[in-house]
Coordinates of C-alpha atoms and ligand atoms in Angstrom, one line a residue:
Chain G
M1 CA 109.1 135.8 104.1
I2 CA 111.1 133.0 102.4
E3 CA 114.7 132.4 103.1
F4 CA 117.1 129.8 101.5
R5 CA 120.4 129.2 103.3
N6 CA 122.9 127.2 101.2
V7 CA 120.1 124.9 100.0
S8 CA 121.0 122.1 97.7
K9 CA 118.7 119.5 96.2
K10 CA 119.7 116.3 94.4
Y11 CA 116.9 114.0 93.3
N12 CA 117.6 110.3 94.1
S13 CA 117.3 109.3 90.5
S14 CA 119.7 111.8 89.0
D15 CA 123.5 112.3 89.3
N16 CA 123.5 116.2 89.2
A17 CA 122.1 118.5 91.8
A18 CA 118.9 120.2 90.6
I19 CA 119.6 123.1 93.0
H20 CA 123.1 123.9 94.0
N21 CA 123.9 125.9 97.2
A22 CA 121.1 128.5 96.8
T23 CA 121.0 131.4 99.2
F24 CA 118.5 134.2 99.0
K25 CA 115.8 135.9 101.0
I26 CA 112.4 137.2 99.7
N27 CA 110.9 139.6 102.2
K28 CA 107.3 140.1 103.3
G29 CA 105.4 142.0 100.6
E30 CA 108.0 141.5 97.9
F31 CA 107.4 140.4 94.3
A32 CA 110.0 138.1 92.9
F33 CA 110.5 136.2 89.6
L34 CA 112.3 132.9 89.5
V35 CA 113.6 132.7 85.9
G36 CA 115.7 130.3 83.9
S37 CA 115.6 128.0 80.9
S38 CA 113.8 124.7 80.9
G39 CA 115.3 122.3 83.4
S40 CA 117.2 125.0 85.3
G41 CA 115.5 124.2 88.6
K42 CA 112.6 126.6 88.9
S43 CA 109.9 124.1 89.8
T44 CA 112.3 122.3 92.1
M45 CA 112.7 125.6 94.0
I46 CA 108.9 126.0 94.2
K47 CA 108.5 122.4 95.5
L48 CA 111.1 123.1 98.1
I49 CA 109.2 126.2 99.3
L50 CA 106.0 124.2 99.4
K51 CA 107.8 121.4 101.3
E52 CA 106.7 119.0 98.6
E53 CA 110.4 118.1 98.3
E54 CA 113.0 118.1 101.0
P55 CA 116.4 119.8 100.5
T56 CA 119.4 117.5 100.5
S57 CA 121.3 120.1 102.5
G58 CA 120.8 123.6 103.8
K59 CA 117.9 125.4 105.6
I60 CA 114.6 126.8 104.3
I61 CA 113.0 129.4 106.6
I62 CA 109.4 130.4 106.0
N63 CA 107.9 133.3 108.0
G64 CA 110.8 133.1 110.4
K65 CA 110.4 129.3 111.0
D66 CA 113.0 126.8 110.0
T67 CA 111.0 124.2 108.1
T68 CA 113.9 121.6 107.9
F69 CA 112.7 119.5 110.7
L70 CA 109.0 120.3 110.5
K71 CA 106.9 117.3 111.5
P72 CA 104.8 116.0 108.6
S73 CA 101.7 116.6 110.6
K74 CA 102.6 120.3 110.7
V75 CA 103.1 120.7 107.0
P76 CA 99.4 121.3 106.2
Y77 CA 99.5 124.4 108.6
L78 CA 102.6 125.6 106.8
R79 CA 100.8 125.3 103.5
R80 CA 97.9 127.4 104.8
S81 CA 100.3 130.3 104.8
M82 CA 100.8 130.0 101.0
G83 CA 98.5 130.0 98.0
V84 CA 99.7 128.0 95.0
V85 CA 99.0 128.4 91.3
F86 CA 100.2 126.1 88.5
Q87 CA 100.5 126.2 84.7
D88 CA 97.6 123.7 84.3
F89 CA 95.1 125.4 86.7
R90 CA 94.2 122.2 88.5
L91 CA 90.5 122.9 88.9
L92 CA 87.9 120.3 89.8
P93 CA 85.9 119.7 86.6
D94 CA 82.7 118.6 88.4
K95 CA 82.5 121.6 90.6
T96 CA 81.4 125.1 89.6
V97 CA 83.7 128.2 89.9
Y98 CA 82.1 129.1 93.2
E99 CA 82.5 125.5 94.5
N100 CA 86.1 125.2 93.4
V101 CA 87.0 128.3 95.4
A102 CA 84.8 127.4 98.4
F103 CA 86.3 123.9 98.4
A104 CA 89.7 125.4 99.4
M105 CA 88.0 127.0 102.4
Y106 CA 86.0 124.0 103.5
V107 CA 89.0 121.7 103.5
V108 CA 90.6 123.9 106.1
K109 CA 87.4 123.8 108.1
A110 CA 86.1 127.4 107.5
T111 CA 82.6 128.0 108.7
P112 CA 79.9 128.2 106.0
K113 CA 79.2 131.8 107.0
H114 CA 82.8 132.7 106.4
V115 CA 82.7 130.9 103.1
R116 CA 79.6 132.8 101.9
R117 CA 81.3 136.1 102.7
Q118 CA 84.8 135.4 101.4
V119 CA 84.2 133.5 98.1
P120 CA 82.1 136.3 96.3
M121 CA 84.8 138.8 97.5
V122 CA 87.7 137.0 95.8
L123 CA 85.7 136.2 92.8
S124 CA 85.0 139.9 92.3
L125 CA 88.7 140.6 92.9
V126 CA 89.7 138.3 90.0
G127 CA 86.8 139.7 87.9
L128 CA 84.7 136.5 87.7
S129 CA 81.6 137.5 89.8
D130 CA 79.3 136.7 86.8
K131 CA 80.8 133.2 86.3
A132 CA 80.3 131.8 89.8
K133 CA 77.8 129.1 88.6
V134 CA 79.8 128.1 85.5
Y135 CA 81.8 124.9 85.3
P136 CA 85.6 125.1 84.4
N137 CA 85.2 123.5 80.9
E138 CA 83.0 126.5 80.0
L139 CA 85.8 129.0 80.7
S140 CA 88.7 130.2 78.7
G141 CA 92.2 129.4 79.9
G142 CA 92.7 132.9 81.3
E143 CA 89.4 132.6 83.2
Q144 CA 90.4 129.2 84.6
Q145 CA 93.6 130.7 85.8
R146 CA 91.7 133.5 87.5
V147 CA 89.6 130.8 89.3
A148 CA 92.8 129.1 90.4
L149 CA 94.1 132.5 91.6
A150 CA 90.9 133.1 93.6
R151 CA 91.2 129.7 95.1
A152 CA 94.9 130.4 96.0
I153 CA 94.1 133.6 97.9
V154 CA 90.7 132.8 99.4
N155 CA 92.2 131.7 102.7
N156 CA 94.3 134.9 102.9
P157 CA 97.8 133.4 102.7
S158 CA 100.8 135.6 103.4
M159 CA 102.5 134.3 100.2
L160 CA 101.4 133.4 96.7
I161 CA 103.6 130.9 94.9
A162 CA 103.0 130.5 91.1
D163 CA 104.8 128.0 88.8
E164 CA 104.5 129.1 85.2
P165 CA 101.1 130.7 85.8
T166 CA 101.0 132.0 82.2
G167 CA 102.5 129.1 80.5
N168 CA 99.3 128.0 78.8
L169 CA 98.0 131.5 78.0
D170 CA 98.3 133.9 75.0
P171 CA 100.4 137.0 75.6
N172 CA 97.5 139.4 76.3
T173 CA 95.8 137.0 78.7
A174 CA 99.2 136.3 80.3
W175 CA 99.6 140.0 80.9
D176 CA 96.2 140.3 82.5
I177 CA 97.1 137.5 84.9
M178 CA 100.4 139.2 85.7
G179 CA 98.4 142.4 86.4
L180 CA 96.2 140.4 88.9
L181 CA 99.3 139.0 90.6
N182 CA 100.6 142.5 90.9
D183 CA 97.3 143.7 92.4
I184 CA 97.5 140.8 94.9
N185 CA 101.0 141.8 95.8
L186 CA 100.0 145.4 96.3
R187 CA 97.5 144.2 98.9
G188 CA 100.4 143.0 100.9
T189 CA 100.9 139.4 99.8
T190 CA 104.4 138.2 99.0
V191 CA 104.4 136.9 95.4
V192 CA 106.9 134.4 93.9
V193 CA 106.5 133.6 90.2
A194 CA 108.5 131.0 88.4
T195 CA 108.5 131.6 84.6
H196 CA 110.5 131.7 81.5
A197 CA 108.4 134.4 79.8
K198 CA 111.1 136.9 79.0
D199 CA 108.9 139.7 77.7
I200 CA 106.6 139.7 80.7
V201 CA 109.5 139.7 83.2
D202 CA 111.1 142.6 81.3
R203 CA 107.9 144.5 81.3
M204 CA 107.2 144.0 85.0
N205 CA 110.6 145.3 86.0
K206 CA 110.6 143.4 89.4
R207 CA 113.2 141.5 91.3
V208 CA 114.6 138.6 89.2
I209 CA 116.3 135.6 90.6
R210 CA 118.0 133.9 87.6
I211 CA 118.8 130.2 87.8
D212 CA 121.1 128.3 85.4
K213 CA 121.6 124.6 85.8
G214 CA 120.7 124.8 89.5
N215 CA 122.9 127.8 90.3
I216 CA 121.6 131.3 91.1
I217 CA 123.6 133.4 88.6
R218 CA 121.9 136.7 89.2
D219 CA 119.5 138.3 91.8
E220 CA 118.5 141.9 91.2
K221 CA 115.7 144.2 90.1
G222 CA 115.3 144.5 86.3
G223 CA 114.5 142.4 83.3
Y224 CA 115.2 138.8 82.4
D225 CA 118.8 139.4 81.3
G226 CA 119.7 142.3 83.5
E227 CA 118.9 145.9 84.3
I228 CA 116.6 147.6 81.9
Chain B
M1 CA 76.1 124.6 98.1
T2 CA 74.9 123.6 101.5
V3 CA 77.3 120.8 102.2
R4 CA 79.1 121.3 105.5
Y5 CA 82.6 120.1 104.9
N6 CA 83.6 120.1 108.6
S7 CA 80.8 117.9 109.8
I8 CA 80.1 114.1 110.2
G9 CA 77.5 114.6 107.5
Y10 CA 80.1 115.6 105.0
L11 CA 82.2 112.5 105.8
I12 CA 79.2 110.2 105.4
A13 CA 78.0 111.9 102.3
E14 CA 81.4 111.7 100.6
G15 CA 81.8 108.1 101.7
F16 CA 78.5 107.1 100.2
K17 CA 79.3 109.0 97.0
S18 CA 82.4 106.9 96.4
V19 CA 80.5 103.7 97.2
F20 CA 78.0 104.6 94.5
K21 CA 80.5 105.9 92.0
Q22 CA 82.5 102.7 92.1
K23 CA 79.4 100.5 92.0
K24 CA 80.9 97.5 90.3
M25 CA 84.0 97.4 92.4
T26 CA 82.1 98.0 95.6
G27 CA 79.7 95.3 94.7
A28 CA 82.5 92.9 94.0
S29 CA 84.2 93.6 97.3
I30 CA 81.0 93.3 99.2
I31 CA 80.4 89.9 97.6
I32 CA 83.9 88.7 98.4
M33 CA 83.7 90.0 101.9
C34 CA 80.3 88.3 102.4
A35 CA 81.6 85.0 101.1
T36 CA 84.5 84.9 103.5
M37 CA 82.4 86.2 106.4
F38 CA 79.9 83.5 105.6
M39 CA 82.5 80.7 105.7
F40 CA 83.8 82.0 108.9
G41 CA 80.2 82.3 110.3
V42 CA 79.4 78.7 109.4
F43 CA 82.4 77.4 111.3
Y44 CA 81.9 79.8 114.2
L45 CA 78.3 78.6 114.6
L46 CA 79.3 75.0 114.2
G47 CA 82.0 75.4 116.9
E48 CA 79.6 77.1 119.2
N49 CA 77.1 74.2 118.8
V50 CA 79.7 71.5 119.3
N51 CA 80.8 73.2 122.5
Y52 CA 77.2 73.5 123.6
V53 CA 76.6 69.8 122.9
M54 CA 79.8 68.9 124.7
K55 CA 78.6 70.8 127.7
Q56 CA 75.4 68.8 127.7
V57 CA 77.2 65.6 127.3
E58 CA 79.5 66.6 130.0
N59 CA 76.6 67.0 132.4
Q60 CA 75.0 63.8 131.4
Q61 CA 78.1 61.7 131.2
G62 CA 80.7 61.5 133.9
M63 CA 83.1 58.7 134.8
R64 CA 82.4 55.9 137.2
V65 CA 85.3 55.4 139.6
I66 CA 85.1 51.8 140.8
I67 CA 86.2 51.4 144.4
N68 CA 88.3 48.4 145.6
D69 CA 86.2 45.8 147.2
D70 CA 88.5 45.6 150.3
A71 CA 88.5 49.4 150.9
T72 CA 87.5 50.4 154.4
E73 CA 84.8 53.0 155.1
T74 CA 87.4 55.6 156.1
Q75 CA 89.3 54.9 152.9
I76 CA 86.1 55.4 150.9
D77 CA 85.3 58.7 152.6
D78 CA 89.0 59.8 152.2
L79 CA 88.8 59.1 148.5
K80 CA 85.8 61.3 148.0
V81 CA 87.6 64.3 149.5
K82 CA 90.7 63.6 147.4
I83 CA 88.7 63.4 144.1
Q84 CA 86.9 66.6 145.0
Q85 CA 90.2 68.3 145.3
I86 CA 91.2 67.5 141.7
D87 CA 90.9 70.4 139.2
N88 CA 87.9 70.4 137.0
V89 CA 85.9 68.0 139.0
S90 CA 82.3 69.1 139.3
T91 CA 80.3 66.6 141.4
V92 CA 81.2 63.4 143.1
T93 CA 78.3 61.0 144.0
F94 CA 78.6 57.8 146.0
Y95 CA 76.9 54.6 144.8
S96 CA 77.0 51.8 147.3
K97 CA 77.2 48.1 146.4
E98 CA 73.4 48.0 147.1
D99 CA 72.7 50.9 144.8
A100 CA 74.6 49.1 142.0
L101 CA 72.7 45.9 142.5
A102 CA 69.4 47.8 142.6
S103 CA 70.1 49.6 139.4
M104 CA 71.1 46.3 137.7
K105 CA 67.9 44.7 138.9
S106 CA 65.8 47.5 137.5
I107 CA 67.6 47.1 134.1
L108 CA 67.0 43.4 134.1
G109 CA 63.3 43.9 134.7
D110 CA 61.5 40.6 134.0
H111 CA 64.7 38.5 134.2
Q112 CA 65.3 38.8 138.0
D113 CA 66.1 35.1 138.1
L114 CA 69.5 35.8 136.6
M115 CA 70.5 37.4 139.8
A116 CA 69.4 34.8 142.2
G117 CA 71.6 34.7 145.3
Y118 CA 73.2 38.0 144.5
D119 CA 71.5 39.6 147.5
E120 CA 73.6 37.5 149.9
D121 CA 76.8 37.8 147.9
N122 CA 76.7 41.1 146.0
P123 CA 79.3 41.0 143.2
F124 CA 78.8 44.7 142.2
P125 CA 81.4 47.1 143.4
A126 CA 80.7 50.4 145.2
S127 CA 81.6 53.5 143.1
Y128 CA 81.8 57.2 142.8
F129 CA 80.1 58.9 139.9
V130 CA 82.3 61.9 138.9
T131 CA 81.3 64.7 136.6
L132 CA 83.6 67.4 135.2
T133 CA 83.4 71.1 134.6
D134 CA 85.6 70.9 131.5
L135 CA 85.3 67.9 129.4
T136 CA 88.6 68.4 127.5
Q137 CA 90.4 67.7 130.8
N138 CA 88.9 64.3 131.0
S139 CA 92.0 62.2 130.6
K140 CA 94.1 64.3 133.0
V141 CA 91.4 63.9 135.7
Q142 CA 91.3 60.1 135.0
E143 CA 95.1 59.8 135.5
K144 CA 94.9 61.6 138.8
I145 CA 92.1 59.6 140.1
L146 CA 93.8 56.3 139.1
D147 CA 96.8 57.3 141.3
L148 CA 94.6 57.6 144.4
D149 CA 94.4 54.7 147.0
G150 CA 91.3 52.5 146.9
V151 CA 90.6 53.0 143.2
D152 CA 90.2 49.8 141.3
E153 CA 89.4 51.1 137.8
I154 CA 87.5 53.8 135.9
S155 CA 84.7 52.9 133.5
T156 CA 83.5 55.6 131.2
D157 CA 82.0 56.3 127.9
N158 CA 85.4 57.7 126.9
D159 CA 85.0 57.5 123.2
T160 CA 82.1 59.9 122.8
I161 CA 83.9 62.5 124.9
A162 CA 87.2 62.1 123.2
N163 CA 85.7 62.3 119.7
L164 CA 83.6 65.3 120.5
S165 CA 86.6 67.1 121.9
K166 CA 88.6 66.2 118.9
V167 CA 85.9 67.6 116.6
A168 CA 85.7 70.8 118.7
Q169 CA 89.4 71.3 118.5
S170 CA 89.5 70.9 114.7
I171 CA 86.6 73.2 114.3
Q172 CA 88.3 75.8 116.4
T173 CA 91.4 75.5 114.2
V174 CA 89.4 75.8 111.0
T175 CA 87.6 78.8 112.4
L176 CA 90.8 80.5 113.3
V177 CA 92.3 79.8 109.9
L178 CA 89.2 81.1 108.2
L179 CA 89.2 84.2 110.4
S180 CA 92.8 85.0 109.3
L181 CA 91.9 84.3 105.7
L182 CA 88.8 86.5 106.0
I183 CA 90.8 89.4 107.4
V184 CA 93.6 89.1 104.8
I185 CA 91.3 88.7 101.8
S186 CA 88.9 91.4 102.9
I187 CA 91.7 93.9 103.5
F188 CA 93.1 93.1 100.1
I189 CA 89.9 93.7 98.3
I190 CA 89.0 96.9 100.3
V191 CA 92.5 98.3 99.7
Y192 CA 92.0 97.6 96.0
T193 CA 88.5 99.2 95.9
I194 CA 89.5 102.3 97.8
K195 CA 92.7 102.7 95.7
L196 CA 90.4 103.0 92.7
T197 CA 88.4 105.8 94.4
V198 CA 91.6 107.5 95.6
Y199 CA 92.9 107.3 92.0
A200 CA 89.7 108.7 90.6
R201 CA 90.0 111.6 93.1
R202 CA 93.7 112.1 93.0
R203 CA 93.3 115.7 91.7
E204 CA 91.0 116.6 94.5
I205 CA 93.4 115.1 97.0
S206 CA 96.4 116.9 95.6
I207 CA 94.5 120.2 95.7
M208 CA 93.4 119.5 99.2
K209 CA 97.0 119.1 100.2
Y210 CA 98.1 122.3 98.5
V211 CA 95.6 124.3 100.3
G212 CA 96.6 122.8 103.6
A213 CA 94.0 120.1 104.4
T214 CA 95.2 117.8 107.2
N215 CA 95.8 114.1 106.4
S216 CA 93.1 113.1 108.7
F217 CA 90.6 115.4 106.9
I218 CA 91.6 113.9 103.5
R219 CA 91.5 110.4 104.8
G220 CA 88.1 110.8 106.5
P221 CA 85.8 110.0 103.5
F222 CA 87.8 107.0 102.4
I223 CA 87.7 105.5 105.9
V224 CA 84.0 106.0 105.8
E225 CA 83.9 104.3 102.4
G226 CA 85.8 101.3 103.9
I227 CA 83.5 101.2 106.9
I228 CA 80.4 101.3 104.7
I229 CA 81.6 98.4 102.6
G230 CA 82.4 96.5 105.8
I231 CA 79.1 97.1 107.5
I232 CA 77.0 96.4 104.4
S233 CA 78.8 93.1 104.1
A234 CA 78.2 92.4 107.8
F235 CA 74.5 92.9 107.5
V236 CA 74.1 91.0 104.2
T237 CA 76.0 88.1 105.6
I238 CA 74.1 88.0 108.8
G239 CA 70.9 87.7 106.8
I240 CA 72.3 84.8 104.7
V241 CA 73.6 83.1 107.7
A242 CA 70.3 83.5 109.5
L243 CA 68.4 81.9 106.6
S244 CA 70.8 79.0 106.2
Y245 CA 71.2 78.4 109.9
N246 CA 67.5 78.1 110.4
A247 CA 67.0 75.8 107.4
V248 CA 69.8 73.5 108.6
L249 CA 68.7 73.6 112.2
D250 CA 65.2 72.5 111.2
R251 CA 66.6 69.5 109.3
V252 CA 68.9 68.5 112.1
L253 CA 66.3 68.7 114.8
E254 CA 64.0 66.6 112.6
S255 CA 66.6 63.9 112.2
S256 CA 66.2 60.8 114.3
V257 CA 69.7 60.9 115.7
I258 CA 69.2 64.1 117.5
K259 CA 65.7 63.1 118.6
S260 CA 67.0 59.9 120.2
L261 CA 69.5 61.9 122.2
T262 CA 68.5 64.3 124.9
I263 CA 70.5 67.1 123.3
S264 CA 69.5 70.5 122.0
L265 CA 71.2 73.0 119.7
Y266 CA 71.4 76.8 119.9
G267 CA 68.5 78.6 118.3
F268 CA 69.7 81.3 116.0
S269 CA 68.2 84.1 118.1
E270 CA 70.6 83.0 120.9
L271 CA 73.6 83.5 118.6
I272 CA 72.6 86.3 116.2
L273 CA 73.7 89.2 118.4
R274 CA 77.1 87.6 119.0
V275 CA 77.7 86.9 115.3
L276 CA 76.5 90.3 114.3
I277 CA 78.8 92.0 116.7
V278 CA 81.7 90.0 115.5
Y279 CA 80.8 90.8 111.9
I280 CA 80.4 94.5 112.6
I281 CA 83.7 94.8 114.5
L282 CA 85.4 92.8 111.7
G283 CA 83.8 94.9 109.0
T284 CA 84.7 98.2 110.7
V285 CA 88.3 97.2 111.5
I286 CA 88.9 95.8 108.1
G287 CA 87.4 98.9 106.5
V288 CA 89.5 101.3 108.5
L289 CA 92.7 99.3 108.0
G290 CA 92.0 98.8 104.3
S291 CA 91.5 102.5 103.7
M292 CA 94.5 103.5 105.7
I293 CA 96.7 101.2 103.6
S294 CA 95.3 102.4 100.3
M295 CA 95.9 106.1 101.2
R296 CA 99.5 105.7 102.4
K297 CA 101.1 106.5 99.2
Y298 CA 98.9 109.5 98.4
L299 CA 99.4 111.2 101.7
K300 CA 103.2 111.2 101.7
V301 CA 103.8 114.6 99.8
Ligands
LIG401 N1 111.1 114.2 90.5 C1 112.3 114.4 89.9 N2 113.2 113.3 89.9 C2 114.4 113.5 89.3 N3 114.8 114.5 88.7 C3 114.0 115.6 88.6 C4 112.7 115.6 89.2 N4 112.1 116.8 89.0 C5 112.9 117.5 88.3 N5 114.1 116.8 88.1 C6 115.3 117.3 87.4 O1 115.7 118.5 88.0 C7 116.1 119.5 87.1 C8 115.3 120.7 87.4 O2 114.0 120.5 87.0 P1 112.8 121.5 87.2 O3 111.5 120.9 87.0 O4 113.0 122.2 88.5 O5 113.1 122.6 86.1 P2 112.3 123.8 85.6 O6 113.2 125.0 85.7 O7 111.0 123.9 86.3 O8 112.0 123.5 84.1 P3 110.7 123.9 83.2 O9 110.9 125.3 82.8 O10 110.8 123.0 82.0 O11 109.5 123.7 84.0 C9 115.9 118.9 85.7 O12 117.2 118.4 85.3 C10 115.0 117.7 86.0 O13 115.2 116.7 85.1
LIG402 MG1 108.9 123.8 85.9

């Protein structure tokens, strides 16, 4: 569950607020798009959720906990409740597909036994069982994003946060990835996707939070521009 | 993949990996750390030896407190008690007028005729021979003794002691300055080296943070890297110091000056453990501090 209460964010280096008085609530198990043109504040919203940036004012509540005054030492534990995916995949080039996914488990101190069980399972979920020993540079963009997805969900987070996950992919591949995100959502994970891919948003017909110059101008189920 | 990320083995493996990936930079920082550690070591050993020599001189040389010729026996006994009460006084030995005459006679050897008639009218004064526990307090003790009743004057080989204690003090200052320099320079170079590793692995660090690795977990391998550099430097330097020390020691002990004195120097085996411990502590502390500083920026988000 993600809740914003009158959240504003102004970066130190700029005069205008990147997010202005945003209030919304994404419930457990929901699928929501954050849409808007370039510079509208989508990534800022994602960074606020991840506590990579602090709000200038307002409250952000994650899974019922107010994160405003969360101690820095507690932030890692907050992040374990969310998986993250980015436009540029962010895989480690010197690790195989398997190792990239296992890495996310090891750094939160999972036992080797748990890793051996969990990694093959998520790899099969994203359809990459046969690529486990391959290095990222031998994969297509879509496959690399699948690895990133596998890594994001391998620790069973309650939320999956994606910032332009299809930005570098052709329309068909993008649609495949969206299908995967939908599958993950159907398994009970809350999914938040920031994107400006109008056709995909229209086709998915999910909740859409539309941002324009930092203001939420629409929040309803439907397409990019309104009900379908 | 059999690496256990949550074990000490993982930390050490990752630390060594960085050390070998950044061979040139690691090598450079080890050399610089060794150079500064060596300088510090030289002065540290010099200081230890000067102190050692001073102790020996202390034991061999005391001061002679000449007693007034008209002092009564009670005054003389009183004086002994008072001298013994002064801080830093180690031993107080009485030499009677007769002792002084006898010792002069033995020095003159064949020329006893020079002292004809001295037995009847002994011109040599009685005295106390006073040794100290801390030679640097020499002048203070002298002042206090001169204030006492029945003391005529003090004769002492003051110059040797004063010079030695001056030397010891300047060596101590140089050692402290070098120690601070060593710490500053070494931290700088380690910070720089580890920043390179951190930079090379910034992707990995950023991913670790996104999946919720704790800062201490992320920091671990870099701290190990710092410690490895520090400890390698410590052992390399101790080797160089050992070789140089023994070479210098041989020469010094061969020299006629030392032979003519009844003074010895520390053998390296007596000092090696102390120096090694100092080096390892320094290396470790500097390694940890350096890596903490170089990680600061990257762990903020
Ligand atoms: N670190 C930063 N410092 C200062 N200003 C920033 C920073 N990050 C973003 N901004 C500004 O905040 C506004 C929102 O940026 P944001 O990255 O959230 O947009 P976006 O919707 O993700 O855009 P895009 O679709 O191009 O990714 C922009 O005006 C941007 O210039
Ligand atoms: Mg963006």
